GROMACS .gro file of C-alpha atoms in nm:
model
  119
    1MET     CA    1 -10.693  -7.982  15.480
    2ALA     CA    2 -10.516  -7.960  15.814
    3LEU     CA    3 -10.282  -7.672  15.896
    4PRO     CA    4  -9.920  -7.757  15.983
    5SER     CA    5  -9.828  -7.765  16.348
    6ARG     CA    6  -9.619  -7.492  16.511
    7ARG     CA    7  -9.329  -7.734  16.539
    8THR     CA    8  -9.346  -7.810  16.166
    9LEU     CA    9  -9.357  -7.437  16.088
   10ARG     CA   10  -9.057  -7.369  16.318
   11THR     CA   11  -8.863  -7.652  16.156
   12ALA     CA   12  -8.947  -7.525  15.808
   13ALA     CA   13  -8.854  -7.169  15.906
   14ALA     CA   14  -8.520  -7.286  16.051
   15ALA     CA   15  -8.449  -7.482  15.732
   16LEU     CA   16  -8.532  -7.176  15.521
   17VAL     CA   17  -8.302  -6.956  15.730
   18ALA     CA   18  -8.021  -7.212  15.703
   19ALA     CA   19  -8.067  -7.246  15.325
   20THR     CA   20  -8.065  -6.868  15.285
   21ALA     CA   21  -7.749  -6.840  15.493
   22LEU     CA   22  -7.579  -7.109  15.283
   23GLY     CA   23  -7.691  -6.934  14.965
   24ASN     CA   24  -7.550  -6.605  15.094
   25LEU     CA   25  -7.225  -6.780  15.187
   26ALA     CA   26  -7.198  -6.926  14.837
   27ALA     CA   27  -7.267  -6.583  14.685
   28THR     CA   28  -7.015  -6.425  14.922
   29THR     CA   29  -6.751  -6.683  14.827
   30ALA     CA   30  -6.820  -6.634  14.458
   31GLN     CA   31  -6.794  -6.257  14.501
   32ALA     CA   32  -6.467  -6.291  14.693
   33ASP     CA   33  -6.328  -6.505  14.411
   34THR     CA   34  -6.413  -6.241  14.151
   35VAL     CA   35  -6.268  -5.947  14.345
   36GLY     CA   36  -5.932  -5.832  14.216
   37ALA     CA   37  -5.637  -6.021  14.360
   38LEU     CA   38  -5.525  -5.743  14.591
   39SER     CA   39  -5.824  -5.509  14.613
   40GLY     CA   40  -6.005  -5.387  14.923
   41SER     CA   41  -5.966  -5.133  15.197
   42GLY     CA   42  -5.654  -5.294  15.337
   43THR     CA   43  -5.783  -5.331  15.691
   44ILE     CA   44  -5.733  -5.660  15.870
   45SER     CA   45  -6.108  -5.694  15.919
   46ASP     CA   46  -6.188  -5.631  15.549
   47PRO     CA   47  -6.355  -5.958  15.443
   48TRP     CA   48  -6.321  -5.883  15.070
   49ASN     CA   49  -5.946  -5.862  15.080
   50PRO     CA   50  -5.804  -6.213  15.106
   51THR     CA   51  -5.448  -6.289  15.206
   52HIS     CA   52  -5.239  -6.430  14.920
   53ALA     CA   53  -4.946  -6.667  14.968
   54ALA     CA   54  -4.601  -6.527  14.893
   55HIS     CA   55  -4.239  -6.585  14.985
   56ILE     CA   56  -3.938  -6.362  15.053
   57THR     CA   57  -3.702  -6.327  14.756
   58CYS     CA   58  -3.440  -6.090  14.904
   59ASN     CA   59  -3.153  -6.230  15.113
   60SER     CA   60  -3.316  -6.055  15.408
   61ALA     CA   61  -3.616  -5.826  15.435
   62THR     CA   62  -3.722  -5.604  15.723
   63LEU     CA   63  -4.080  -5.617  15.846
   64PHE     CA   64  -4.192  -5.271  15.961
   65ALA     CA   65  -4.472  -5.174  16.197
   66ASN     CA   66  -4.564  -4.861  15.998
   67TYR     CA   67  -4.563  -4.726  15.645
   68SER     CA   68  -4.681  -4.406  15.482
   69PRO     CA   69  -4.609  -4.282  15.129
   70SER     CA   70  -4.459  -3.961  15.267
   71ALA     CA   71  -4.242  -4.109  15.545
   72GLY     CA   72  -4.177  -4.456  15.401
   73HIS     CA   73  -4.117  -4.759  15.623
   74ARG     CA   74  -4.046  -4.708  15.992
   75ASP     CA   75  -4.034  -4.894  16.322
   76PRO     CA   76  -3.870  -5.228  16.225
   77ILE     CA   77  -4.014  -5.529  16.406
   78ALA     CA   78  -3.846  -5.834  16.245
   79THR     CA   79  -3.602  -5.950  15.978
   80LEU     CA   80  -3.721  -6.221  15.741
   81SER     CA   81  -3.489  -6.450  15.546
   82GLN     CA   82  -3.508  -6.553  15.184
   83GLY     CA   83  -3.769  -6.825  15.142
   84ASN     CA   84  -3.982  -6.729  15.446
   85TYR     CA   85  -4.351  -6.762  15.367
   86ILE     CA   86  -4.582  -6.467  15.417
   87GLY     CA   87  -4.941  -6.373  15.345
   88VAL     CA   88  -4.999  -6.054  15.147
   89ARG     CA   89  -5.310  -5.855  15.240
   90TYR     CA   90  -5.263  -5.567  14.998
   91ILE     CA   91  -5.002  -5.379  14.799
   92THR     CA   92  -4.990  -5.002  14.832
   93SER     CA   93  -5.110  -4.795  14.538
   94ASN     CA   94  -4.756  -4.674  14.467
   95ASN     CA   95  -4.645  -5.042  14.444
   96TYR     CA   96  -4.364  -4.974  14.694
   97SER     CA   97  -4.488  -5.156  15.003
   98ALA     CA   98  -4.728  -5.430  15.110
   99ASP     CA   99  -4.923  -5.516  15.422
  100VAL     CA  100  -4.814  -5.872  15.505
  101PHE     CA  101  -4.858  -6.143  15.766
  102TRP     CA  102  -4.545  -6.331  15.867
  103HIS     CA  103  -4.640  -6.686  15.958
  104GLY     CA  104  -4.320  -6.745  16.159
  105THR     CA  105  -4.426  -6.517  16.444
  106SER     CA  106  -4.788  -6.438  16.351
  107GLN     CA  107  -4.704  -6.069  16.305
  108TRP     CA  108  -4.858  -5.815  16.068
  109GLY     CA  109  -4.638  -5.549  15.917
  110PHE     CA  110  -4.521  -5.369  15.605
  111LEU     CA  111  -4.260  -5.504  15.369
  112LEU     CA  112  -4.078  -5.364  15.070
  113ARG     CA  113  -4.268  -5.484  14.759
  114SER     CA  114  -3.950  -5.574  14.572
  115CYS     CA  115  -3.855  -5.831  14.838
  116PHE     CA  116  -4.130  -6.088  14.785
  117SER     CA  117  -4.302  -6.282  14.511
  118LEU     CA  118  -4.662  -6.401  14.511
  119ASN     CA  119  -4.683  -6.783  14.488
   0.00000   0.00000   0.00000
């Protein structure tokens, strides 16, 4: 029985690596689908915290650059109108604010939780 050539081995190894990567991607996607709707660390680079579609329900809502439970919202950066679409990254544990992405200007900020509804 002849041994496979180096080229055949490299091709097989590349195929195995690609199949493993696809399997990991499928597992990653399945895991992301099972993670709670708004769970995660809340950082923009957190891959397990997807952005959920939402829209503004208040007549107008201010998008703020900063939020903390002790100081509240501060540093306004934009005013959104009723019906504007946003992406919600996470809702704060006190359910008062949310980290959102406004598609109109591609800005991240914090928004009062009572001023939007998840789609």
